[in-house]
Short mmCIF file of C-alpha atoms and ligand atoms in Angstrom, two decimals:
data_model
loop_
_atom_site.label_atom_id
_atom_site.label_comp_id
_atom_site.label_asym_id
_atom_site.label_seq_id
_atom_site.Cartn_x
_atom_site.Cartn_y
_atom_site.Cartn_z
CA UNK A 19 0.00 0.00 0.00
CA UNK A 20 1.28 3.59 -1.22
CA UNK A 21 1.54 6.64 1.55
CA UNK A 22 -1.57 7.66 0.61
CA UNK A 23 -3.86 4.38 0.18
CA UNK A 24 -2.31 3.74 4.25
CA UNK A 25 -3.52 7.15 5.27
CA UNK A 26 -6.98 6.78 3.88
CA UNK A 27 -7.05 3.69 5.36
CA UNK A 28 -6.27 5.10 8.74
CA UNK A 29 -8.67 7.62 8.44
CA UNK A 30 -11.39 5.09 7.51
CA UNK A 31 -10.74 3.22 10.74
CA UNK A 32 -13.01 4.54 12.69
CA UNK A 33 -16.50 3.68 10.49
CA UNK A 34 -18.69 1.06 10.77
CA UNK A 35 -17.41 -1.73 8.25
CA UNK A 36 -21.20 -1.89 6.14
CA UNK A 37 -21.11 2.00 6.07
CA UNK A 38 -17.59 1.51 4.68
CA UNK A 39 -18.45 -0.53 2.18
CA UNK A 40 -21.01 1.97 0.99
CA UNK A 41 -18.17 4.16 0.48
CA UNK A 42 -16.57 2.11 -1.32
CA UNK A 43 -18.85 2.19 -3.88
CA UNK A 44 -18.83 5.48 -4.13
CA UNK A 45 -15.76 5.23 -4.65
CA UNK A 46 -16.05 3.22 -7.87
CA UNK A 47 -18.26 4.89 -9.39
CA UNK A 48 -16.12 8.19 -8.88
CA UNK A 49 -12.94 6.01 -10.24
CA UNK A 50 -15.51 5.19 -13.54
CA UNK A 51 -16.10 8.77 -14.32
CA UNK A 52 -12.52 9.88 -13.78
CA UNK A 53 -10.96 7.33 -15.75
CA UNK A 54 -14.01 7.53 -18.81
CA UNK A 55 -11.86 10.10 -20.86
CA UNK A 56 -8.95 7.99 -20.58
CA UNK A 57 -10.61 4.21 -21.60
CA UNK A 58 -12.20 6.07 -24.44
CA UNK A 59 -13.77 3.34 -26.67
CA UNK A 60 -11.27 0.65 -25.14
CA UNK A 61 -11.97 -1.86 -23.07
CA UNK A 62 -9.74 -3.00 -20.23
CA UNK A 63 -8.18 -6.46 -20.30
CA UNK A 64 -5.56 -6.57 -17.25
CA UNK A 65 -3.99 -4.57 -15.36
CA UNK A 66 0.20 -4.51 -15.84
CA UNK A 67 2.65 -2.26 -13.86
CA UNK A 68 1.80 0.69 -11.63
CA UNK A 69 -2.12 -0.85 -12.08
CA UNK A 70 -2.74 0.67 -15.92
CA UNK A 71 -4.88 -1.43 -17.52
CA UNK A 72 -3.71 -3.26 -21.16
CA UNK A 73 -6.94 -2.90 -22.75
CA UNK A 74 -8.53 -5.88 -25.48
CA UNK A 75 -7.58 -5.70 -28.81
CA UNK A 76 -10.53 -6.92 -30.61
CA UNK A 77 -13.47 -9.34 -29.68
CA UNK A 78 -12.66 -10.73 -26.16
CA UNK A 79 -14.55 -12.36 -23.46
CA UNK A 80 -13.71 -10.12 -20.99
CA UNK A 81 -14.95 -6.96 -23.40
CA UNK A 82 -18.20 -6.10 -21.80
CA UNK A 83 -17.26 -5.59 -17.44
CA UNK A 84 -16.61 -2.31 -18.33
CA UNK A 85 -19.65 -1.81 -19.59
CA UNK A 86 -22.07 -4.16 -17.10
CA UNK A 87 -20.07 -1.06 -14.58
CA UNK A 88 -20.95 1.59 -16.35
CA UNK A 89 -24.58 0.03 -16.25
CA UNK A 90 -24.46 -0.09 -12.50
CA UNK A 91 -22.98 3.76 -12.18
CA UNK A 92 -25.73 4.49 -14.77
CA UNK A 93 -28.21 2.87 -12.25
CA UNK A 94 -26.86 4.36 -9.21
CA UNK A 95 -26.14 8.39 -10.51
CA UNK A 96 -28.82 8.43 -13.42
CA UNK A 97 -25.83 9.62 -15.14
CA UNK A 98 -26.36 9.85 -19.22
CA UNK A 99 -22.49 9.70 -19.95
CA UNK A 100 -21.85 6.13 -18.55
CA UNK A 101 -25.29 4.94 -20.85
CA UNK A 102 -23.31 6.96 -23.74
CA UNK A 103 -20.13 5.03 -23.15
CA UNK A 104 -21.94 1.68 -23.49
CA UNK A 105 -23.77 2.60 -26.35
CA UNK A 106 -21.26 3.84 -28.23
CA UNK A 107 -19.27 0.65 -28.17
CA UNK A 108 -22.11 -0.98 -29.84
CA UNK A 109 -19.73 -1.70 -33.18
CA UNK A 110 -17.53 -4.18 -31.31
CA UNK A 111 -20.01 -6.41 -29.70
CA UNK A 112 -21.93 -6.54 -33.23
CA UNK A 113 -18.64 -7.47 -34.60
CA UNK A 114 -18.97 -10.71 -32.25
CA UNK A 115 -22.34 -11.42 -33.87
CA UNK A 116 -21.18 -11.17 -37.49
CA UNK A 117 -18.36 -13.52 -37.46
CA UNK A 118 -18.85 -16.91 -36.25
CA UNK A 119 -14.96 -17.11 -35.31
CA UNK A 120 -15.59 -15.14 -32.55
CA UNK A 121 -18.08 -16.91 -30.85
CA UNK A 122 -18.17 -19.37 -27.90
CA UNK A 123 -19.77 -19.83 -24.87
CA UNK A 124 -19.07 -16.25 -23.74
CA UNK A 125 -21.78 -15.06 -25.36
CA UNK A 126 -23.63 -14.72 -21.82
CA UNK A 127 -21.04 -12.22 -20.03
CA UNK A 128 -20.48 -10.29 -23.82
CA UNK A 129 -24.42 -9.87 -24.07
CA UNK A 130 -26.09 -9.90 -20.83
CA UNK A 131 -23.84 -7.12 -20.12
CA UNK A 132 -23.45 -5.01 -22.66
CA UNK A 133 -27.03 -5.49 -24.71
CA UNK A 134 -29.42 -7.03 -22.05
CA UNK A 135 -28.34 -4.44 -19.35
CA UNK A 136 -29.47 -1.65 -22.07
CA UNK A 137 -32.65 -2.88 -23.24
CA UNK A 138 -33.99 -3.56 -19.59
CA UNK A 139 -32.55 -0.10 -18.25
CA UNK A 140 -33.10 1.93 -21.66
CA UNK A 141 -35.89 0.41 -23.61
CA UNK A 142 -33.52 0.73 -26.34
CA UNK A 143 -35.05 -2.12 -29.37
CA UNK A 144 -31.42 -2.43 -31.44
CA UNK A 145 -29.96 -3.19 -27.82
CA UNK A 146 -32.99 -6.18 -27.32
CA UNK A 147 -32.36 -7.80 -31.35
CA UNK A 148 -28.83 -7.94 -30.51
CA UNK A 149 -28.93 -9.73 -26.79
CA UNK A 150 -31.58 -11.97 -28.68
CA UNK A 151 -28.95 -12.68 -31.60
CA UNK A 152 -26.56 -13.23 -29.12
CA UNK A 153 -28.76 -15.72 -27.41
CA UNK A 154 -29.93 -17.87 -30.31
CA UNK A 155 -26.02 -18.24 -31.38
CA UNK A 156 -25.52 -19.76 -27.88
CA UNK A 157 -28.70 -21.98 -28.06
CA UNK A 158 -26.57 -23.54 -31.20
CA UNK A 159 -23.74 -24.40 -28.98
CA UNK A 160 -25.78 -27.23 -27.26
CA UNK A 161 -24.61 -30.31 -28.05
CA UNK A 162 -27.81 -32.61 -27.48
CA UNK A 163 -25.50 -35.62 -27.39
CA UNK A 164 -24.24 -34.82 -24.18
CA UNK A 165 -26.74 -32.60 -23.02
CA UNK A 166 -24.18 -29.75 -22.60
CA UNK A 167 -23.37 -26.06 -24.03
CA UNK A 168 -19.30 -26.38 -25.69
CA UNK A 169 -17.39 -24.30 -24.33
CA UNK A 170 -14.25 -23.62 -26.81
CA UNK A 171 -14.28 -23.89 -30.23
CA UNK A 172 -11.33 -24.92 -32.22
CA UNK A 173 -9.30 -21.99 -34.16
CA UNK A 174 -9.19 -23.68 -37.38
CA UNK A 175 -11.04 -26.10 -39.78
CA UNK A 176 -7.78 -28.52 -40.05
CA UNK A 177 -6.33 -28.19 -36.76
CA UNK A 178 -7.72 -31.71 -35.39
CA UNK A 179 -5.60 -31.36 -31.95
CA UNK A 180 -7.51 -28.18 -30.95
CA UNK A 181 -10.95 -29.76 -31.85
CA UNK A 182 -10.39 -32.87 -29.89
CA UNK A 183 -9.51 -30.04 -27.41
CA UNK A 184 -12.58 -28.22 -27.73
CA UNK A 185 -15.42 -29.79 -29.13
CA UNK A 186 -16.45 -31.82 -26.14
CA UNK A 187 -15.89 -29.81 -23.24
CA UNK A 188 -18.00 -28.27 -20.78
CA UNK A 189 -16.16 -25.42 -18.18
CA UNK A 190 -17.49 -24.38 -14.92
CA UNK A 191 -17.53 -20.38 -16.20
CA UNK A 192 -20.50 -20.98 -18.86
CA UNK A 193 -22.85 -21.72 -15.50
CA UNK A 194 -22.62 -17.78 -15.32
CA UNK A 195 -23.52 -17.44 -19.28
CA UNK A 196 -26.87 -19.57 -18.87
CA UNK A 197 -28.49 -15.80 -17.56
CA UNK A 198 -28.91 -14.81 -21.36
CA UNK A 199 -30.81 -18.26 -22.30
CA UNK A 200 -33.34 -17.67 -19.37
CA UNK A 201 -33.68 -13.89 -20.18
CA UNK A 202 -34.30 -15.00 -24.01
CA UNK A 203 -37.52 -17.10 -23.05
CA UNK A 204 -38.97 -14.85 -20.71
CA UNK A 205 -38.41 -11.81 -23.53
CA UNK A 206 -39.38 -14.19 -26.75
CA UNK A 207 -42.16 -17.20 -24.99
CA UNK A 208 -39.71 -19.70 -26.66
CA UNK A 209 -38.72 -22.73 -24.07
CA UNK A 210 -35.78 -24.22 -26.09
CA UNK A 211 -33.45 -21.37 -24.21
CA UNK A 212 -34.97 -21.71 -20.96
CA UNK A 213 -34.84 -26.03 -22.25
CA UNK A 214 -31.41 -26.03 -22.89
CA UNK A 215 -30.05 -24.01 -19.89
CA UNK A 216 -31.54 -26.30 -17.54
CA UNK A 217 -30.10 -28.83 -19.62
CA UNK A 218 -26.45 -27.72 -19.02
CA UNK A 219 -26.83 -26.80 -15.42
CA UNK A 220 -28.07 -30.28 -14.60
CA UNK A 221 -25.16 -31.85 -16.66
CA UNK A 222 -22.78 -29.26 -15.39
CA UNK A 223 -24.15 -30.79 -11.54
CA UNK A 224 -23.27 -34.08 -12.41
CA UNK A 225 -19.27 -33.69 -13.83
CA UNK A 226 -18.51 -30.45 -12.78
CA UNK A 227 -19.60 -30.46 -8.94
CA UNK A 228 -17.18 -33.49 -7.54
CA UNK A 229 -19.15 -35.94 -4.07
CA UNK A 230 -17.04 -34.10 -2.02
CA UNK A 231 -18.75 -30.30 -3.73
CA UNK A 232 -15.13 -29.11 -4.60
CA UNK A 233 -15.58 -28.75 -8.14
CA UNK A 234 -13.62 -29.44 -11.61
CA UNK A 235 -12.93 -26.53 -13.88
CA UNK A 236 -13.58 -28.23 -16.92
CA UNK A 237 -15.01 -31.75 -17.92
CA UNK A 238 -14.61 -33.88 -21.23
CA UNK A 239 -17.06 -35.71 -23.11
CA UNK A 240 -16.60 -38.16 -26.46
CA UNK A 241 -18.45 -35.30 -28.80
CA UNK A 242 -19.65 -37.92 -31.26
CA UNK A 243 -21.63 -39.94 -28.19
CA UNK A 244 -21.82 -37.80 -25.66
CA UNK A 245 -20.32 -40.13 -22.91
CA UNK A 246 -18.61 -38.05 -20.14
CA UNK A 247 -14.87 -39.06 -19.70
CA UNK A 248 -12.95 -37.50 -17.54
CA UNK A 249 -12.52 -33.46 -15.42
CA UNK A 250 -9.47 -31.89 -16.39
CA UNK A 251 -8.29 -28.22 -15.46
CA UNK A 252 -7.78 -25.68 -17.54
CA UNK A 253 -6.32 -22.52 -15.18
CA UNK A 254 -6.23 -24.29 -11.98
CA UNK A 255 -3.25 -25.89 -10.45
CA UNK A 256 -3.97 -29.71 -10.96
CA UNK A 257 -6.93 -32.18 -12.86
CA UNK A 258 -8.21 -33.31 -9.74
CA UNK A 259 -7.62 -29.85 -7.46
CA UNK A 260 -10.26 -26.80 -7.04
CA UNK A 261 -9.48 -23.58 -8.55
CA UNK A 262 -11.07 -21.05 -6.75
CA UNK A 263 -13.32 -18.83 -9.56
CA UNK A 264 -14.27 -21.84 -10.96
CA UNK A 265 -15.69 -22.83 -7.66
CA UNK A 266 -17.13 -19.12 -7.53
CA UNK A 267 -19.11 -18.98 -11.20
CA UNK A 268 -20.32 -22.31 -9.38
CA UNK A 269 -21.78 -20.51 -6.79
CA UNK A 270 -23.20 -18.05 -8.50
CA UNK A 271 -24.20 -19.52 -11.51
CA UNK A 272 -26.31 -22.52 -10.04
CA UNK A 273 -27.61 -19.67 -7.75
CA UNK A 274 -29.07 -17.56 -10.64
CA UNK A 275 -30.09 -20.76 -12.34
CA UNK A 276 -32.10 -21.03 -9.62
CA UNK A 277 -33.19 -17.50 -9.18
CA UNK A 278 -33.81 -17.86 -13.30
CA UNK A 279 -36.08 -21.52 -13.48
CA UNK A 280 -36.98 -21.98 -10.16
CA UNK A 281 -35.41 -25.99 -9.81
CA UNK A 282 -34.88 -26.04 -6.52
CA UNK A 283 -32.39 -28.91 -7.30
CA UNK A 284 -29.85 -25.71 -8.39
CA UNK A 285 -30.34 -23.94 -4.93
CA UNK A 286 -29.52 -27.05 -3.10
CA UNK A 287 -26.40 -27.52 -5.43
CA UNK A 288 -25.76 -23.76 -4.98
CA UNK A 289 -25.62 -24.64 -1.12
CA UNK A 290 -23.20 -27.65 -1.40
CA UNK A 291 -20.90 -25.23 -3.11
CA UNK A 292 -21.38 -22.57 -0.58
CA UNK A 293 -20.60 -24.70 2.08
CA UNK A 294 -17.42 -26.19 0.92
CA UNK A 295 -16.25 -23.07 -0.01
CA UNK A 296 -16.57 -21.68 3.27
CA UNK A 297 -14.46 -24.25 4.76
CA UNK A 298 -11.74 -24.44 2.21
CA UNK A 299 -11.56 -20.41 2.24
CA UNK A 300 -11.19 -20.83 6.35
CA UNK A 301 -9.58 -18.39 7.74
CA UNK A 302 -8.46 -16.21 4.88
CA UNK A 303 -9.80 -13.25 4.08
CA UNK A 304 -9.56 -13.07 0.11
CA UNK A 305 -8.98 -16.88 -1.45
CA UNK A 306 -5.97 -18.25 -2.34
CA UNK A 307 -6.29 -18.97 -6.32
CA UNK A 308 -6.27 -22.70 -5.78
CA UNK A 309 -7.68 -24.50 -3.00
CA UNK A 310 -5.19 -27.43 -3.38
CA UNK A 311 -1.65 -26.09 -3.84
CA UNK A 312 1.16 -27.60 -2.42
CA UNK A 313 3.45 -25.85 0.26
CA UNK A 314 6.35 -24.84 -2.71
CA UNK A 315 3.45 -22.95 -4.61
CA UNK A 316 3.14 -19.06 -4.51
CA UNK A 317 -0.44 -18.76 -2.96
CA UNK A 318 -1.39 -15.60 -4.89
CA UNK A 319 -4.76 -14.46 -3.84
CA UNK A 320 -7.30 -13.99 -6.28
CA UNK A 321 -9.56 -10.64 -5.91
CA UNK A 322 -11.85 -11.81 -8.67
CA UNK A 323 -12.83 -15.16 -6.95
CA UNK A 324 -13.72 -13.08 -3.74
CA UNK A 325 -15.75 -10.92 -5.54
CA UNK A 326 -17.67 -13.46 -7.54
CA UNK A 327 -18.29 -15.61 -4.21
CA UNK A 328 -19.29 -12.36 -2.44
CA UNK A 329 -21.67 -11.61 -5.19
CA UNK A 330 -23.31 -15.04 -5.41
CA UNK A 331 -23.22 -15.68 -1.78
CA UNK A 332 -25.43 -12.27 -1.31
CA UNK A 333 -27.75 -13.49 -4.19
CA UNK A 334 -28.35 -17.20 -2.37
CA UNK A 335 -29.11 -15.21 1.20
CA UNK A 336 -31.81 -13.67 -0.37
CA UNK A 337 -33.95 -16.90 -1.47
CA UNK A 338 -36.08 -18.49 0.33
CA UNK A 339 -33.95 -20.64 2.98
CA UNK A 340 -33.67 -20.66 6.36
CA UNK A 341 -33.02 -17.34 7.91
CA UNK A 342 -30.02 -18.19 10.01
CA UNK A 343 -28.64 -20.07 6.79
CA UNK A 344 -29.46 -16.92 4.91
CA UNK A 345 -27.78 -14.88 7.42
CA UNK A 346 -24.55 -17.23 7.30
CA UNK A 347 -24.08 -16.73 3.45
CA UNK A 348 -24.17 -12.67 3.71
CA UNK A 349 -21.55 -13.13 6.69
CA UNK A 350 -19.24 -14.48 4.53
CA UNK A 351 -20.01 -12.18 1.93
CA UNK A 352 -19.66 -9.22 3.90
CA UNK A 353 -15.94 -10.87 5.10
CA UNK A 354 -14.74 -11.25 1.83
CA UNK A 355 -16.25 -8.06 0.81
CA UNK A 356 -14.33 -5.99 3.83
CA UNK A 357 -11.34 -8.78 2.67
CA UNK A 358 -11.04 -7.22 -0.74
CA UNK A 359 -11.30 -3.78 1.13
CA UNK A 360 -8.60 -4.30 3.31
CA UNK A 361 -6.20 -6.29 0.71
CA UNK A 362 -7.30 -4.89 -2.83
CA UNK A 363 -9.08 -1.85 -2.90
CA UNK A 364 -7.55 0.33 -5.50
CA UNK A 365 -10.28 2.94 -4.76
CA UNK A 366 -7.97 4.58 -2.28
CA UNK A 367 -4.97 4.53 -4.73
CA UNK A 368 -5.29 7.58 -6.96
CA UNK A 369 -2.67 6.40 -8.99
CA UNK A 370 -4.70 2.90 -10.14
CA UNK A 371 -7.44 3.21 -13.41
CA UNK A 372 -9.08 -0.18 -11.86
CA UNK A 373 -10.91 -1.04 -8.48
CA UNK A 374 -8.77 -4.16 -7.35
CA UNK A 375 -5.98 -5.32 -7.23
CA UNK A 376 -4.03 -9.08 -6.92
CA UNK A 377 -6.75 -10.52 -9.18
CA UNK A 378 -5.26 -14.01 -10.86
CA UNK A 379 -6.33 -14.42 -14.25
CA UNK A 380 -4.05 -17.61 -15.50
CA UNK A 381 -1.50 -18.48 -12.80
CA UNK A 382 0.06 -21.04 -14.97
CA UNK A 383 0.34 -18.99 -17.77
CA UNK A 384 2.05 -16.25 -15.70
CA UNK A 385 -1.12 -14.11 -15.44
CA UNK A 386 -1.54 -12.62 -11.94
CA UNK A 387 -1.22 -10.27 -9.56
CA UNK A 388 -2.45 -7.57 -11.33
CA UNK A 389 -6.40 -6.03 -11.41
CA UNK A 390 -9.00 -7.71 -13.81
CA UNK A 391 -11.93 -6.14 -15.11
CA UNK A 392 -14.39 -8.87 -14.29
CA UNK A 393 -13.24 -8.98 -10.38
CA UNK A 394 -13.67 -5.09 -10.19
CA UNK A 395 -17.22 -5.68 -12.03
CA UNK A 396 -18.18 -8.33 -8.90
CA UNK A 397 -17.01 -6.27 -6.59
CA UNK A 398 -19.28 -3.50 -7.48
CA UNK A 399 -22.31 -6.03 -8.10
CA UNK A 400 -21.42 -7.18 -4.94
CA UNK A 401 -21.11 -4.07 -2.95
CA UNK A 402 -24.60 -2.95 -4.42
CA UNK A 403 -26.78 -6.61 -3.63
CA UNK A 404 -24.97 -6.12 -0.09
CA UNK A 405 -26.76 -2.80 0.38
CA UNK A 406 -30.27 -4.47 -1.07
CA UNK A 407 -29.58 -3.66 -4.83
CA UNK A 408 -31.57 -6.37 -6.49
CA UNK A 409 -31.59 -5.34 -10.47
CA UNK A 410 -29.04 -6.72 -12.13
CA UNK A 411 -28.41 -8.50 -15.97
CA UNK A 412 -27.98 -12.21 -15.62
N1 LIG B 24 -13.91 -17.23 -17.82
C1 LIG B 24 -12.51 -17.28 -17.81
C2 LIG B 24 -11.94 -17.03 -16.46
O1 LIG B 24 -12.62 -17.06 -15.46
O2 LIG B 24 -10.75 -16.80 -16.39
#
């Protein structure tokens, strides 16, 4: 922490830690405005030295958490600039929908986001045709053979490695993309979305969610029959251990499912989650990246997984369970939350564009350490369900 971050902190000492975290939104959404001239049309991808953001360079899955936190600011302020912002990047997300190589199961965080968000808050029709585009080009991802959404898909017609790679896997992330399949049968009467979603999320149960409710980040299946093989990781540290934001767009996905169809088998998978999480995170305050590393591992923390639990966590709290189960879930949101305040809040920082920092993206791959635009995007979902926010894209 910089001179400045440690004497805000000091200063901040003193409040009452739920009355802090409504600062801290505040505090985003001043960080949004100031930074808006700077992002222009970009959108941030990660954060590098001195927390600047490297921002995508074309089509990306990460593309729209700037805009799903402009939609919040735009929610919270009334503001016309941050709908402007979102708006005007309109030409890159259509770019998605015109070119089948950019494509994949992402469609739910690209479009829910950017499109969804606009047509519910705005009323604006173009906004609607393209979130319903979007939706019908994930419907045709199912793979009825399986009874799962694909994930990946291979990079080139006669590259046979990648598509024995791709074409039969399932990853715990698309659990938070099933939020544009529900939203496209309540907006068009049509089932098959609503169908297939429940489809995945009871396959994605089954493989994905291990006995023990640690989970796998991704699972193979034989794509001409369908049979499930084997789990396999893709960014966490081993096959069989439990990377910690797959375990979180777990939590939150099976909880929206749930919110979304109403199968109470979700909520109680949703809870199994919850639960194990809570032990594994003990007495941490933001998760270690993966819940299984061995001693001569660096345990970098990941922001992003906090923020994604906290999120979820708040959402489950609020169904109908038992109220001193409820009240356990928003406990160990509101830790996390006042976690990520302690350990990551770039807010204070006036150096930082983002909102948090030590998010890991790809440990593996080298990628961590550094802010991520879909952890500060959770954290300010989060911050807003924990002060009774309930309107939100998924
Ligand atoms: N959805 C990709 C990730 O969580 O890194």
């Amino acid at each position: 922490m910089n001179d400045v971050a440690d004497s805000y902190f000091a200063q901040e000492q003193h409040v009452p830690r739920e009355e802090r975290l409504e600062q801290v939104l505040l505090r985003c959404v001043a960080r949004l405005r100031e930074q808006m001239p700077i992002h222009g049309l970009r959108n941030p991808k990660i954060g590098t030295t001195g927390n600047r953001w490297i921002y995508c360079d074309g089509p990306d899955w990460v593309m729209s958490f700037l805009s799903g936190q402009y939609w919040l600011a735009y929610q919270l302020t009334g503001d016309v600039a941050f709908r402007n912002a979102v708006q005007a990047r309109r030409p890159d997300f259509r770019k998605i929908l015109e070119h089948y190589r950019y494509r994949d199961h992402d469609l739910g965080f690209q479009f829910s986001l950017h499109s969804v968000a606009d047509w519910q808050l705005t009323g604006d029709r173009e906004a609607r045709e393209m979130g319903l585009k979007a939706a019908f080009a994930l419907l045709n991802r199912f793979r009825p053979e399986g009874n799962y959404i694909q994930a990946w898909s291979p990079t080139g017609p006669h590259d046979r490695a990648k598509a024995a790679f791709a074409n039969g896997r399932i990853i715990a992330d698309t659990m938070q993309n099933l939020g544009l399949l529900y939203w496209a049968t309540r907006e068009t009467g049509i089932g098959e979305y609503e169908e297939v979603a429940e489809a995945h999320a009871a396959t994605s149960a089954s493989t994905l969610v291990r006995a023990d409710d640690t989970s796998f980040h991704t699972y193979l299946f034989d794509p001409s029959t369908g049979e499930p093989l084997r789990g396999e990781t893709h960014q966490g540290f081993a096959d069989q251990s439990c990377w910690a934001r797959g375990q979180a767009w777990l939590m939150h996905g099976f909880t929206q499912c749930y919110v979304n169809g109403g199968n109470r088998a979700h909520l109680d998978v949703a809870r199994r989650l919850c639960a194990k999480a809570e032990a594994m995170i003990g007495d941490a305050i933001v998760p270690v990246w993966d819940f299984n590393l061995p001693d001569s591992s660096e345990p970098y923390i990941d922001s992003s997984a906090a923020a994604v639990m906290a999120s979820g966590l708040l959402l489950l709290s609020r169904q109908d369970i038992d109220p001193q189960e409820a009240q356990r879930w928003r406990a160990l949101a509101i830790r996390l939350l006042n976690g990520l305040v302690e350990q990551c809040d770039l807010t204070r920082d006036p150096q930082a564009q983002g909102l948090l920092a030590h998010g890991a993206a790809h440990v593996p791959a080298g990628r961590c350490d550094a802010m991520l635009p879909y952890g500060d995007y959770y954290f300010m979902e989060a911050l807003m369900r924990a002060q009774g926010h309930e309107r939100f894209f998924w």
